[in-house]
């Protein structure tokens, strides 16, 4: 069996020093483009493979990044993973992905397992606003590698964060619905306590307040799964005949809202208007096309990656950076002028 090529073999073939070849492989220091190209060509020619485990034991970079999301089956989180994975591949990192099932205790176990793998850094969508802050505050929190929090960041002292301007997104929805004549709005989400969700609610309420419609929204926390959410919506629509619009705060809530409306025999938007949050293919593939607030998922991934790379390459402490990205209201077919629909609901009671 032939001996596996070493970093010395790579350097010899490229005509550069071992230190230069190592810098290209490990990304420790910048290398001129001409030398970098020679090293990469040598790596390909020799089929060189970095032994990440040995590198970790020597205290060097493993070129491993951990990514933690609450639910990998959720299209929003899956899209984030896809974006980060592409950037990791571009920069010659491997991405280790774990899902926490929306559970803070499970998140702790998953993060600790990733740290044990000697990852270089972390990108995390936390289970809640405080879970990562609590972990960093523990006695062994100093073991955490550089980390960036996305989306559910809250204030998160000690972490770089990337999040959307959810307040502005909620405000835009409120203004849009008010402009169509809606006065009584059902706001649907899974559970309370997440800063991004509460900001969406607060933005919508600000728009209602400015229009003299304080208290005309009804917020319901309908649970995590699609059918539980659908049932909660149906109960509210049967109970309160004044409701003419639904603001669904996640893509799952939007699906549940559409399903509930159809179950009650309601036409969208003739009988009830629906606005979602997030923008994915199904929202503009099924009629009526969904009016929704789009979050810049690709920009989330790019900003988080940039912050993490900046921190990994810094020689010393760097200032905490907080990035807030704009949302965009995309008006499609699922919203229209408010119309009374007492008769429509009464027929299915």
Rosetta silent file (secondary structure, phi, psi, omega in degrees, C-alpha in Angstrom):
SEQUENCE: XXXXXXXXXXXXXXXXXXXXXXXXXXXXXXXXXXXXXXXXXXXXXXXXXXXXXXXXXXXXXXXXXXXXXXXXXXXXXXXXXXXXXXXXXXXXXXXXXXXXXXXXXXXXXXXXXXXXXXXXXXXXXXXXXXXXXXXXXXXXXXXXXXXXXXXXXXXXXXXXXXXXXXXXXXXXXXXXXXXXXXXXXXXXXXXXXXXXXXXXXXXXXXXXXXXXXXXXXXXXXXXXXXXXXXXXXXXXXXXXXXXXXXXXXXXXXXXXXXXXXXXXXXXXXXXXXXXXXXXXXXXXXXXXXXXXXXXXXXXXXXXXXXXXXXXXXXXXXXXXXXXXXXXXXXXXXXXXXXXXXXXXXXXXX
SCORE:     score description
SCORE:     0.000 S_00000001
   1 L     0.000  129.063 -178.941    0.000    0.000    0.000 S_00000001
   2 L   -71.253  149.348 -178.793    1.456    3.358   -0.988 S_00000001
   3 L   -73.455  136.914  178.634    2.064    5.894    1.725 S_00000001
   4 L   -65.176  140.029  179.969   -0.483    8.711    1.994 S_00000001
   5 L   -64.067  147.050  179.024    0.935   12.082    0.898 S_00000001
   6 L  -108.165  174.137  177.667    1.942   14.501    3.638 S_00000001
   7 H   -63.975  -28.819  176.363    1.945   18.267    3.830 S_00000001
   8 H   -65.996  -39.246  177.277    5.675   18.121    3.051 S_00000001
   9 H   -63.024  -40.810  178.546    4.892   16.305   -0.196 S_00000001
  10 H   -62.003  -46.348 -178.851    2.379   19.010   -1.073 S_00000001
  11 H   -62.396  -42.581 -179.311    4.909   21.765   -0.360 S_00000001
  12 H   -62.664  -45.041 -178.867    7.613   20.036   -2.410 S_00000001
  13 H   -67.046  -36.407 -178.341    5.357   19.577   -5.431 S_00000001
  14 H   -79.317  -16.189 -177.781    4.070   23.161   -5.208 S_00000001
  15 L    73.652   33.282  178.868    7.559   24.595   -4.805 S_00000001
  16 L  -127.996  172.771  177.746    6.681   26.445   -1.612 S_00000001
  17 L   -73.524  159.458  175.887    7.656   26.147    2.035 S_00000001
  18 H   -60.311  -38.159  179.795    5.890   23.718    4.352 S_00000001
  19 H   -61.612  -42.425  179.242    4.623   26.722    6.325 S_00000001
  20 H   -64.739  -44.913  178.295    3.022   28.220    3.212 S_00000001
  21 H   -60.650  -41.748  179.323    1.383   24.919    2.274 S_00000001
  22 H   -64.145  -39.154  178.708    0.111   24.527    5.841 S_00000001
  23 H   -63.489  -37.891  177.237   -1.320   28.042    5.815 S_00000001
  24 H   -65.849  -45.365 -176.745   -3.288   27.260    2.667 S_00000001
  25 H   -67.255  -43.334 -173.633   -4.606   23.982    4.076 S_00000001
  26 H   -96.899  -10.115  178.766   -5.466   25.296    7.547 S_00000001
  27 L    66.031   28.682 -176.634   -6.377   28.874    6.686 S_00000001
  28 L   -74.231  -45.805 -179.950   -4.212   30.223    9.498 S_00000001
  29 L  -134.185  151.823  178.799   -2.686   33.139    7.573 S_00000001
  30 L   -65.332  146.805  179.863   -3.412   34.680    4.167 S_00000001
  31 L  -128.623  141.664  178.106   -1.317   33.434    1.256 S_00000001
  32 L   -55.595  148.107 -173.074   -0.702   35.132   -2.085 S_00000001
  33 H   -60.703  -39.021 -178.809   -2.999   33.946   -4.867 S_00000001
  34 H   -63.425  -46.371  178.786   -0.193   32.525   -7.025 S_00000001
  35 H   -66.719  -39.944  179.808    1.217   30.415   -4.176 S_00000001
  36 H   -60.467  -42.328 -179.748   -2.252   29.423   -3.042 S_00000001
  37 H   -63.617  -40.974  178.468   -3.079   28.186   -6.538 S_00000001
  38 H   -61.745  -42.515 -179.562    0.121   26.107   -6.684 S_00000001
  39 H   -65.465  -44.631 -179.869   -0.694   24.490   -3.337 S_00000001
  40 H   -63.184  -39.210  176.983   -4.278   23.708   -4.349 S_00000001
  41 H   -64.089  -39.592  178.574   -3.074   22.186   -7.617 S_00000001
  42 H   -66.003  -40.341  178.084   -0.578   20.050   -5.687 S_00000001
  43 H   -59.388  -44.290 -179.455   -3.287   18.919   -3.262 S_00000001
  44 H   -67.405  -43.084 -178.008   -5.458   17.808   -6.174 S_00000001
  45 H   -64.418  -38.230 -177.262   -2.603   16.087   -8.007 S_00000001
  46 H   -89.286   -8.007 -174.623   -1.484   14.162   -4.907 S_00000001
  47 L    56.246   45.834 -178.500   -5.038   13.524   -3.656 S_00000001
  48 L   -72.747  137.883  177.077   -3.942   14.926   -0.299 S_00000001
  49 L  -125.309  126.193  177.530   -6.414   14.597    2.591 S_00000001
  50 L   -72.324  129.077  174.190   -6.125   16.606    5.792 S_00000001
  51 L   -83.142   95.145 -174.146   -6.260   14.435    8.916 S_00000001
  52 H   -67.048  -35.422  179.829   -8.638   16.607   10.906 S_00000001
  53 H   -63.810  -45.124  179.172   -8.450   14.467   14.040 S_00000001
  54 H   -65.167  -37.869  178.371   -4.663   14.693   14.150 S_00000001
  55 H   -61.921  -40.712  179.522   -4.858   18.405   13.485 S_00000001
  56 H   -64.328  -41.666  179.961   -7.221   18.822   16.431 S_00000001
  57 H   -63.421  -27.733  177.822   -4.898   16.893   18.740 S_00000001
  58 L   -87.032    5.382  177.582   -2.100   19.278   17.789 S_00000001
  59 L    78.630   17.449 -179.359   -4.303   22.216   18.724 S_00000001
  60 L   -99.676  176.710  177.641   -4.786   23.351   15.144 S_00000001
  61 L   -63.063  137.659  174.856   -7.873   24.135   13.118 S_00000001
  62 L   -94.571   -9.169 -175.497  -10.064   21.136   12.313 S_00000001
  63 L    59.366   30.851  176.822  -11.907   23.016    9.544 S_00000001
  64 E  -112.814  131.432  174.540  -15.137   21.838   11.183 S_00000001
  65 E  -119.561  132.939  175.397  -18.076   24.163   11.841 S_00000001
  66 E   -92.836  140.147  174.232  -21.095   23.087   13.882 S_00000001
  67 E  -128.449  128.240 -175.286  -24.581   24.254   12.931 S_00000001
  68 E  -119.030  125.867  177.818  -27.512   23.873   15.313 S_00000001
  69 E  -129.347  155.286 -178.202  -31.150   24.372   14.269 S_00000001
  70 L   -72.022  -32.182 -174.828  -34.407   23.766   16.155 S_00000001
  71 L  -156.758  103.220 -175.460  -36.095   21.657   13.467 S_00000001
  72 L   -67.947  -18.498  178.705  -34.332   20.480   10.318 S_00000001
  73 L   -80.523  -14.400  177.479  -37.689   19.533    8.740 S_00000001
  74 L   -74.754  128.875 -173.066  -38.837   23.176    8.845 S_00000001
  75 H   -62.597  -30.814  178.243  -38.229   24.696    5.417 S_00000001
  76 H   -64.343  -49.575 -179.083  -36.912   27.971    6.894 S_00000001
  77 H   -68.590  -37.265  177.366  -34.193   26.237    8.919 S_00000001
  78 H   -62.604  -37.155  178.210  -33.426   23.816    6.089 S_00000001
  79 H   -67.418  -38.225  175.624  -32.909   26.793    3.772 S_00000001
  80 H   -61.260  -45.964  179.462  -30.521   28.366    6.277 S_00000001
  81 H   -59.314  -43.520 -179.791  -28.532   25.138    6.459 S_00000001
  82 H   -59.443  -43.774 -179.874  -28.363   24.987    2.669 S_00000001
  83 H   -65.114  -44.273  179.958  -26.995   28.531    2.499 S_00000001
  84 H   -67.865  -38.375 -178.982  -24.358   28.002    5.193 S_00000001
  85 H   -61.194  -39.628  178.944  -23.340   24.645    3.729 S_00000001
  86 H   -64.009  -39.731  179.287  -22.574   26.261    0.369 S_00000001
  87 H   -69.492  -38.774  177.742  -20.364   28.868    2.048 S_00000001
  88 H   -62.282  -43.896  179.077  -18.576   26.223    4.113 S_00000001
  89 H   -63.376  -40.809  179.154  -17.808   24.210    0.991 S_00000001
  90 H   -58.732  -39.173 -175.332  -16.550   27.325   -0.779 S_00000001
  91 L   -98.105   14.383  175.528  -14.117   28.039    2.052 S_00000001
  92 L    63.641   42.603  169.962  -13.027   24.412    2.536 S_00000001
  93 L  -113.151  153.262  170.099  -14.840   23.778    5.818 S_00000001
  94 E  -101.061  142.301 -177.081  -16.957   20.769    6.714 S_00000001
  95 E  -110.061  125.223  174.531  -20.334   21.432    8.334 S_00000001
  96 E  -102.594  118.668 -171.485  -21.711   19.259   11.149 S_00000001
  97 E  -111.270  130.897  175.502  -25.484   19.775   11.394 S_00000001
  98 E  -132.220  152.245  178.991  -27.684   18.875   14.375 S_00000001
  99 E  -120.029  138.267 -170.392  -31.374   19.459   15.127 S_00000001
 100 L  -104.642   -0.629 -178.675  -32.640   20.056   18.668 S_00000001
 101 L    57.915   34.183  176.866  -36.406   19.393   18.339 S_00000001
 102 L    60.606   29.314 -174.140  -37.080   22.865   19.771 S_00000001
 103 L  -122.364  121.963 -175.690  -35.743   21.719   23.151 S_00000001
 104 H   -65.145  -38.527  179.271  -33.201   23.755   25.154 S_00000001
 105 H   -65.511  -40.492  177.107  -31.912   20.747   27.116 S_00000001
 106 H   -66.239  -37.230  176.783  -31.380   18.825   23.897 S_00000001
 107 H   -59.077  -44.172  178.988  -29.662   21.872   22.433 S_00000001
 108 H   -58.490  -46.442 -179.516  -27.193   21.868   25.332 S_00000001
 109 H   -63.139  -40.756 -178.675  -26.366   18.199   24.758 S_00000001
 110 H   -66.998  -42.578  179.234  -25.955   18.734   21.035 S_00000001
 111 H   -64.136  -43.962  179.784  -23.685   21.748   21.462 S_00000001
 112 H   -62.461  -36.101  177.571  -21.528   19.919   24.006 S_00000001
 113 H   -66.696  -38.566  177.479  -21.202   16.980   21.604 S_00000001
 114 H   -66.539  -42.160  178.978  -20.090   19.324   18.829 S_00000001
 115 H   -60.850  -37.739  178.429  -17.564   21.017   21.117 S_00000001
 116 H   -63.947  -22.462  176.569  -16.157   17.581   21.951 S_00000001
 117 L   -81.787    2.836  178.769  -15.487   17.153   18.222 S_00000001
 118 L    60.716   43.671  176.061  -13.164   20.186   18.482 S_00000001
 119 L   -63.801  153.072  178.022  -15.127   22.287   16.019 S_00000001
 120 L   -78.684  -31.931 -176.373  -13.632   25.646   15.080 S_00000001
 121 E  -162.637  171.407 -176.267  -16.910   27.549   15.415 S_00000001
 122 E  -130.613  141.712  165.905  -20.682   27.412   15.809 S_00000001
 123 E  -123.424  123.397 -169.793  -23.690   28.842   13.988 S_00000001
 124 E  -131.301  131.292  161.451  -26.845   28.417   16.059 S_00000001
 125 L   -99.364  104.189 -170.305  -30.547   29.085   15.715 S_00000001
 126 L   -66.589  156.489  174.647  -31.331   28.752   19.444 S_00000001
 127 L   -65.847  -33.138  173.228  -34.252   26.802   20.871 S_00000001
 128 L  -150.721  179.638 -172.500  -35.194   29.993   22.717 S_00000001
 129 L   -67.732  -21.995 -171.615  -33.831   33.474   23.315 S_00000001
 130 L  -112.787   -7.146 -169.665  -31.841   32.538   26.427 S_00000001
 131 H   -63.002  -44.686 -179.078  -30.617   28.975   25.903 S_00000001
 132 H   -73.149  -33.284  177.275  -27.201   29.768   24.426 S_00000001
 133 H   -63.232  -42.111  178.562  -26.633   32.657   26.838 S_00000001
 134 H   -63.616  -40.157 -179.907  -27.266   30.267   29.742 S_00000001
 135 H   -65.153  -41.803 -179.824  -24.835   27.729   28.279 S_00000001
 136 H   -67.848  -27.582 -178.876  -22.108   30.324   27.849 S_00000001
 137 H   -79.812  -10.049  178.417  -22.647   31.473   31.426 S_00000001
 138 L   -68.406  167.794 -177.421  -21.954   28.027   32.857 S_00000001
 139 L   -59.343  -33.948 -178.634  -18.638   27.180   34.445 S_00000001
 140 L   -97.449   14.688 -178.614  -17.475   25.417   31.292 S_00000001
 141 H   -61.837  -23.133  178.872  -18.834   28.105   28.974 S_00000001
 142 H   -65.629  -16.515  178.651  -15.298   29.193   28.209 S_00000001
 143 H   -75.757  -14.122 -179.767  -14.984   25.964   26.219 S_00000001
 144 L   -63.803  133.853  174.005  -17.435   27.267   23.642 S_00000001
 145 L   -75.563  175.059  174.860  -15.741   28.133   20.359 S_00000001
 146 E   -52.719  137.189 -175.272  -16.622   31.366   18.544 S_00000001
 147 E  -140.248  146.679  175.352  -20.369   31.332   17.855 S_00000001
 148 E  -123.375  133.963  178.131  -22.926   33.329   15.892 S_00000001
 149 E  -102.436  138.174  179.573  -26.646   33.252   16.678 S_00000001
 150 E  -117.551  141.411  167.749  -29.259   33.577   13.930 S_00000001
 151 L    72.167  -77.139 -176.624  -32.918   34.595   14.084 S_00000001
 152 L   -88.642   66.591 -170.698  -33.866   33.809   17.704 S_00000001
 153 L   -98.688  -27.292 -171.839  -31.135   35.938   19.145 S_00000001
 154 L    54.739 -142.786  175.356  -32.827   38.335   21.575 S_00000001
 155 L   -85.824  -32.563  172.631  -30.134   40.571   23.030 S_00000001
 156 L    42.092   66.023  178.883  -27.774   37.581   23.524 S_00000001
 157 L   -58.749  137.397  177.900  -24.892   39.296   25.358 S_00000001
 158 L    90.866   -2.304 -179.429  -21.514   37.943   24.335 S_00000001
 159 L  -124.017  142.481  163.855  -22.601   36.663   20.924 S_00000001
 160 E   -69.088  142.368 -176.856  -22.542   38.054   17.405 S_00000001
 161 E  -135.471  150.535  173.238  -26.120   37.949   16.106 S_00000001
 162 E  -132.348  124.800  179.214  -28.000   38.085   12.810 S_00000001
 163 E  -149.297  167.049  178.424  -31.736   38.644   12.774 S_00000001
 164 E   -92.541  157.895  174.302  -34.509   40.175   10.697 S_00000001
 165 L   -80.560   78.368 -175.058  -36.347   43.401   11.458 S_00000001
 166 H   -68.204  -30.105  177.251  -39.451   41.489   12.496 S_00000001
 167 H   -61.094  -47.565  179.799  -41.105   44.567   13.992 S_00000001
 168 H   -62.993  -37.214  177.617  -41.029   46.306   10.610 S_00000001
 169 H   -63.040  -45.828  177.821  -42.352   43.152    8.962 S_00000001
 170 H   -64.449  -37.753  178.713  -45.294   42.953   11.352 S_00000001
 171 H   -63.422  -42.703  179.556  -45.950   46.668   10.959 S_00000001
 172 H   -62.143  -38.884  177.346  -46.067   46.335    7.162 S_00000001
 173 H   -63.644  -47.051  179.072  -48.626   43.540    7.469 S_00000001
 174 H   -57.757  -46.364  179.886  -50.792   45.618    9.793 S_00000001
 175 H   -62.505  -40.873 -179.684  -50.708   48.620    7.449 S_00000001
 176 H   -62.421  -47.926 -178.014  -51.524   46.433    4.454 S_00000001
 177 H   -67.939  -40.118  177.367  -54.547   44.821    6.098 S_00000001
 178 H   -61.459  -41.129  178.943  -55.839   48.110    7.496 S_00000001
 179 H   -62.046  -24.651  177.604  -55.561   49.621    4.026 S_00000001
 180 L   -89.872    1.555  177.352  -57.845   46.855    2.741 S_00000001
 181 L    95.712    4.423  179.308  -60.442   47.684    5.386 S_00000001
 182 L   -76.591  137.268 -179.522  -59.659   44.930    7.871 S_00000001
 183 L  -122.696  -28.911 -178.325  -60.208   45.884   11.498 S_00000001
 184 L  -118.267  113.788 -169.184  -60.297   42.580   13.392 S_00000001
 185 E  -121.379  130.933  174.031  -57.240   40.405   12.809 S_00000001
 186 E   -91.324  123.732  179.081  -56.407   36.933   14.093 S_00000001
 187 E  -107.414  121.502 -173.605  -52.668   36.567   14.785 S_00000001
 188 E  -115.125  129.905  173.444  -51.514   32.947   14.856 S_00000001
 189 E  -144.979  179.689 -176.144  -48.258   31.552   16.230 S_00000001
 190 L   -82.939  -57.363 -178.337  -46.950   28.418   17.914 S_00000001
 191 L  -154.484  165.207 -177.563  -45.976   29.593   21.398 S_00000001
 192 L   -89.648  176.092  171.615  -44.898   32.740   23.186 S_00000001
 193 L    99.202  -13.907  178.088  -41.556   33.925   24.502 S_00000001
 194 L   -89.937  130.318 -174.843  -39.470   34.180   21.333 S_00000001
 195 H   -60.572  -39.962 -178.237  -38.270   37.723   20.639 S_00000001
 196 H   -64.956  -38.209  177.774  -38.681   37.449   16.866 S_00000001
 197 H   -68.310  -45.437 -179.277  -42.300   36.306   17.220 S_00000001
 198 H   -63.446  -32.623  177.828  -43.143   38.964   19.805 S_00000001
 199 H   -69.285  -35.745  175.978  -41.649   41.637   17.533 S_00000001
 200 H   -63.128  -43.120  177.864  -43.905   40.570   14.659 S_00000001
 201 H   -63.931  -46.029 -178.062  -46.910   40.876   16.952 S_00000001
 202 H   -61.571  -38.650  178.992  -45.733   44.243   18.301 S_00000001
 203 H   -64.126  -44.196  177.803  -45.277   45.631   14.787 S_00000001
 204 H   -62.709  -42.149  179.465  -48.795   44.654   13.752 S_00000001
 205 H   -65.306  -34.373  177.240  -50.204   46.129   16.956 S_00000001
 206 H   -61.801  -43.266  178.920  -48.358   49.402   16.345 S_00000001
 207 H   -62.668  -42.549  177.907  -50.071   49.720   12.965 S_00000001
 208 H   -63.523  -42.226 -179.712  -53.464   49.012   14.538 S_00000001
 209 H   -62.492  -43.303  179.734  -52.804   51.522   17.309 S_00000001
 210 H   -63.723  -24.759  178.627  -51.849   54.252   14.846 S_00000001
 211 L   -93.116    8.365 -179.611  -55.157   53.629   13.062 S_00000001
 212 L    73.921   27.388 -175.896  -57.111   53.928   16.333 S_00000001
 213 L  -117.852   38.184  179.145  -57.724   50.180   16.446 S_00000001
 214 L   -55.397  135.401  174.826  -56.098   49.237   19.755 S_00000001
 215 L    78.902    8.333 -177.737  -57.087   45.777   20.940 S_00000001
 216 L   -91.133    1.400  173.518  -58.614   44.694   17.640 S_00000001
 217 E   -96.795  154.136  173.636  -56.129   41.874   17.147 S_00000001
 218 E  -128.374  114.060 -179.383  -56.512   38.458   18.753 S_00000001
 219 E   -93.130  128.164  174.270  -53.297   36.504   19.331 S_00000001
 220 E  -124.877  138.843  177.057  -53.582   32.745   19.725 S_00000001
 221 E  -102.340  100.443 -165.607  -50.770   30.334   20.527 S_00000001
 222 L   -93.687    2.734 -179.691  -51.950   27.275   18.670 S_00000001
 223 L   100.213 -178.559 -171.394  -49.232   24.699   19.333 S_00000001
 224 L   -92.826  -33.744 -172.046  -46.445   23.195   17.246 S_00000001
 225 L   -97.565  161.022 -172.294  -48.041   20.824   14.753 S_00000001
 226 H   -59.251  -46.914 -175.177  -50.173   21.575   11.725 S_00000001
 227 H   -69.897  -36.880  176.661  -53.396   19.897   12.841 S_00000001
 228 H   -63.933  -42.303  176.929  -53.378   21.450   16.317 S_00000001
 229 H   -62.405  -45.053  179.704  -52.917   24.876   14.745 S_00000001
 230 H   -58.500  -44.930  179.544  -55.703   24.232   12.255 S_00000001
 231 H   -62.367  -39.767  179.260  -58.094   23.274   15.037 S_00000001
 232 H   -63.596  -39.165  178.729  -57.233   26.391   17.051 S_00000001
 233 H   -65.824  -45.293 -178.718  -57.978   28.625   14.060 S_00000001
 234 H   -59.284  -41.560  178.199  -61.306   26.961   13.371 S_00000001
 235 H   -58.845  -46.299 -177.852  -62.388   27.473   16.977 S_00000001
 236 H   -67.560  -41.256 -178.733  -61.584   31.198   16.809 S_00000001
 237 H   -68.036  -33.877  175.791  -63.213   31.772   13.435 S_00000001
 238 H   -70.989  -34.566 -174.020  -66.410   30.066   14.585 S_00000001
 239 H   -78.484  -37.162 -174.054  -66.390   31.990   17.856 S_00000001
 240 L  -121.618  103.672 -176.326  -65.717   35.508   16.585 S_00000001
 241 L   -74.025   -9.089 -178.458  -67.585   36.497   13.448 S_00000001
 242 L   -80.056  -20.176 -175.668  -65.809   39.858   13.233 S_00000001
 243 L   -65.967  125.051 -179.520  -62.453   38.349   12.224 S_00000001
 244 L  -122.376   -2.004 -178.616  -61.741   39.000    8.544 S_00000001
 245 E  -149.433  149.956  175.473  -57.969   38.411    8.313 S_00000001
 246 E  -122.039  129.655  171.197  -55.301   36.056    9.641 S_00000001
 247 E  -106.251  105.145 -177.328  -51.669   37.030   10.176 S_00000001
 248 E   -93.784  119.506 -167.512  -49.788   33.702   10.322 S_00000001
 249 L   -84.576   -4.600  174.301  -46.379   34.241   11.925 S_00000001
 250 L  -141.679  168.596  179.863  -44.599   31.186   10.466 S_00000001
 251 H   -66.814  -32.783  177.009  -44.832   29.123    7.302 S_00000001
 252 H   -68.265  -39.711  176.414  -46.439   26.248    9.244 S_00000001
 253 H   -62.664  -36.632  178.437  -49.015   28.664   10.668 S_00000001
 254 H   -64.849  -44.144  176.978  -49.765   29.847    7.133 S_00000001
 255 H   -60.153  -43.530  179.692  -50.392   26.279    5.967 S_00000001
 256 H   -63.455  -37.959 -179.808  -52.666   25.673    8.960 S_00000001
 257 H   -65.084  -44.157  178.677  -54.591   28.882    8.231 S_00000001
 258 H   -63.209  -42.945 -179.505  -55.230   27.901    4.619 S_00000001
 259 H   -64.076  -40.817  179.141  -56.308   24.421    5.683 S_00000001
 260 H   -65.220  -43.929  179.958  -58.692   25.808    8.327 S_00000001
 261 H   -60.250  -43.774 -179.503  -60.273   28.267    5.900 S_00000001
 262 H   -68.766  -34.572  177.597  -60.905   25.518    3.364 S_00000001
 263 H   -63.480  -34.184  179.264  -62.265   23.218    6.062 S_00000001
 264 L   -86.337   -0.404  179.887  -64.810   25.907    6.956 S_00000001
 265 L    76.287   23.942 -178.114  -65.723   26.438    3.323 S_00000001
 266 L   -93.595  138.670  176.445  -64.282   29.961    3.244 S_00000001
 267 L   -87.350  138.394  177.082  -62.903   31.501    0.062 S_00000001
 268 L  -108.494  122.007    4.989  -59.496   33.196    0.217 S_00000001
 269 L  -101.014    9.656 -174.182  -59.474   36.212    0.048 S_00000001
 270 L   -58.765  -41.870 -179.298  -63.191   36.789   -0.636 S_00000001
 271 L   -97.368  -36.515  179.668  -64.236   35.590    2.827 S_00000001
 272 L  -149.441  137.950  177.175  -60.977   35.853    4.737 S_00000001
 273 E   -93.807  146.208  179.098  -57.526   37.278    3.974 S_00000001
 274 E  -131.974  131.439  174.810  -54.350   35.438    4.994 S_00000001
 275 E  -121.566  135.127  178.472  -50.813   36.834    5.329 S_00000001
 276 E  -104.947 -176.441  174.722  -47.799   34.635    6.061 S_00000001
 277 E  -137.937  126.988 -169.233  -44.238   35.172    7.256 S_00000001
 278 L    94.541  156.960 -174.058  -41.329   33.717    5.244 S_00000001
 279 L  -138.188  108.350 -178.406  -41.430   33.110    1.512 S_00000001
 280 L  -130.981  168.623 -167.486  -41.018   29.653    0.022 S_00000001
 281 H   -54.798  -40.526 -176.547  -41.927   27.967   -3.244 S_00000001
 282 H   -63.119  -24.442 -176.523  -45.276   26.551   -2.155 S_00000001
 283 H   -70.992  -23.325  176.022  -46.497   30.060   -1.288 S_00000001
 284 H  -121.941   23.054  174.713  -46.394   31.109   -4.924 S_00000001
 285 L  -112.009  -26.072 -179.192  -47.067   27.698   -6.444 S_00000001
 286 L  -107.701  137.518  179.259  -50.552   27.036   -5.019 S_00000001
 287 L   -87.525  143.656   -5.997  -53.524   29.303   -5.685 S_00000001
 288 L   -72.940  144.025  177.023  -54.282   31.714   -4.280 S_00000001
 289 L   -60.787  137.889 -169.566  -50.636   32.819   -4.146 S_00000001
 290 L   -84.677  127.347  166.719  -49.853   33.821   -0.576 S_00000001
 291 E   -69.497  131.179 -173.833  -49.223   37.392    0.515 S_00000001
 292 E  -156.384  164.079  173.525  -46.278   37.104    2.888 S_00000001
 293 E   -98.203  119.069 -178.890  -43.306   38.785    4.542 S_00000001
 294 E   -89.809  129.223  170.924  -40.068   37.521    3.010 S_00000001
 295 L   -97.769  142.345 -176.756  -37.000   37.156    5.181 S_00000001
 296 L   -79.746   80.717 -173.570  -33.635   37.246    3.361 S_00000001
 297 H   -59.301  -44.158  179.740  -32.554   33.676    4.129 S_00000001
 298 H   -62.615  -36.981  178.201  -29.481   33.791    1.884 S_00000001
 299 H   -69.247  -34.872  173.179  -28.420   37.062    3.518 S_00000001
 300 H   -54.890  -52.735 -177.118  -28.875   35.448    6.954 S_00000001
 301 H   -61.541  -45.274 -177.383  -26.461   32.698    5.970 S_00000001
 302 H   -64.867  -42.710 -178.935  -23.946   35.068    4.361 S_00000001
 303 H   -66.798  -43.190  179.468  -23.927   37.496    7.295 S_00000001
 304 H   -63.118  -41.526  179.786  -23.570   34.724    9.884 S_00000001
 305 H   -65.175  -42.507  179.563  -20.716   33.138    7.943 S_00000001
 306 H   -61.522  -43.651 -179.960  -18.922   36.473    7.562 S_00000001
 307 H   -63.818  -40.980 -178.829  -19.187   37.171   11.301 S_00000001
 308 H   -67.613  -43.290  178.978  -17.904   33.720   12.200 S_00000001
 309 H   -64.254  -38.101  177.597  -14.958   33.916    9.798 S_00000001
 310 H   -60.192  -43.781 -177.856  -14.085   37.371   11.119 S_00000001
 311 H   -70.934  -36.446  178.980  -13.993   36.042   14.665 S_00000001
 312 H   -67.006  -32.181 -176.635  -11.991   32.943   13.721 S_00000001
 313 H   -90.490   -9.074 -178.383   -9.361   35.031   11.952 S_00000001
 314 L   -71.711  139.214  178.550   -9.088   37.718   14.649 S_00000001
 315 L   -74.091  -33.017 -179.207   -5.877   37.665   16.679 S_00000001
 316 L  -135.060 -160.389  179.079   -7.621   38.967   19.806 S_00000001
 317 L   -65.646  140.316  174.164  -11.038   40.010   21.065 S_00000001
 318 L  -120.970  155.072 -179.391  -13.276   41.758   18.551 S_00000001
 319 L   -62.774  145.365  174.396  -16.337   43.877   19.215 S_00000001
 320 L   -66.374  134.719  179.674  -19.695   42.122   19.287 S_00000001
 321 L  -117.918  133.989  178.768  -21.568   42.774   16.042 S_00000001
 322 E  -121.296  121.352 -177.720  -25.344   42.720   15.687 S_00000001
 323 E  -111.946  129.050  176.307  -26.833   42.671   12.202 S_00000001
 324 E  -118.677  120.805 -175.026  -30.507   43.380   11.522 S_00000001
 325 E  -102.112  146.220 -177.745  -31.719   42.621    8.002 S_00000001
 326 L   -75.226  150.425  171.883  -34.812   44.109    6.340 S_00000001
 327 L  -102.754  161.499 -179.346  -37.962   42.137    5.565 S_00000001
 328 E  -131.753  124.418  174.994  -40.095   42.636    2.453 S_00000001
 329 E   -78.926  122.864  177.954  -43.891   42.426    2.229 S_00000001
 330 E  -110.065  106.898 -176.636  -44.844   40.575   -0.959 S_00000001
 331 L   -84.996  122.149  179.999  -48.469   41.250   -1.846 S_00000001
 332 L  -125.415 -128.361 -169.607  -50.039   38.443   -3.855 S_00000001
 333 L  -104.650   -8.454 -171.161  -53.517   36.930   -4.083 S_00000001
 334 L   -88.489    2.122  175.909  -54.430   35.858   -0.545 S_00000001
 335 L  -123.425  140.958  179.096  -55.390   39.328    0.707 S_00000001
 336 L  -156.014 -177.653 -178.804  -58.296   41.441   -0.451 S_00000001
 337 L   -58.141  143.333  178.654  -60.911   43.916    0.805 S_00000001
 338 L   -66.866  137.098  178.117  -62.588   43.012    4.083 S_00000001
 339 L  -137.807  143.586  176.189  -66.081   41.549    3.658 S_00000001
 340 L   -62.692  141.122  179.632  -68.665   40.357    6.197 S_00000001
 341 L  -140.975   28.534  178.252  -68.799   36.568    6.341 S_00000001
 342 H   -56.116  -42.404 -177.865  -71.131   35.787    9.228 S_00000001
 343 H   -63.814  -40.935 -178.112  -73.379   33.784    6.901 S_00000001
 344 H   -61.985  -41.675  179.707  -70.527   31.666    5.577 S_00000001
 345 H   -72.308  -39.898 -178.131  -69.452   30.613    9.070 S_00000001
 346 H   -59.653  -33.139 -177.434  -73.017   30.120   10.289 S_00000001
 347 L   -68.486  -22.386 -177.917  -73.623   27.597    7.509 S_00000001
 348 L  -108.606    9.058 -178.936  -70.871   25.287    8.765 S_00000001
 349 L   -75.606    0.000    0.000  -71.547   25.586   12.511 S_00000001
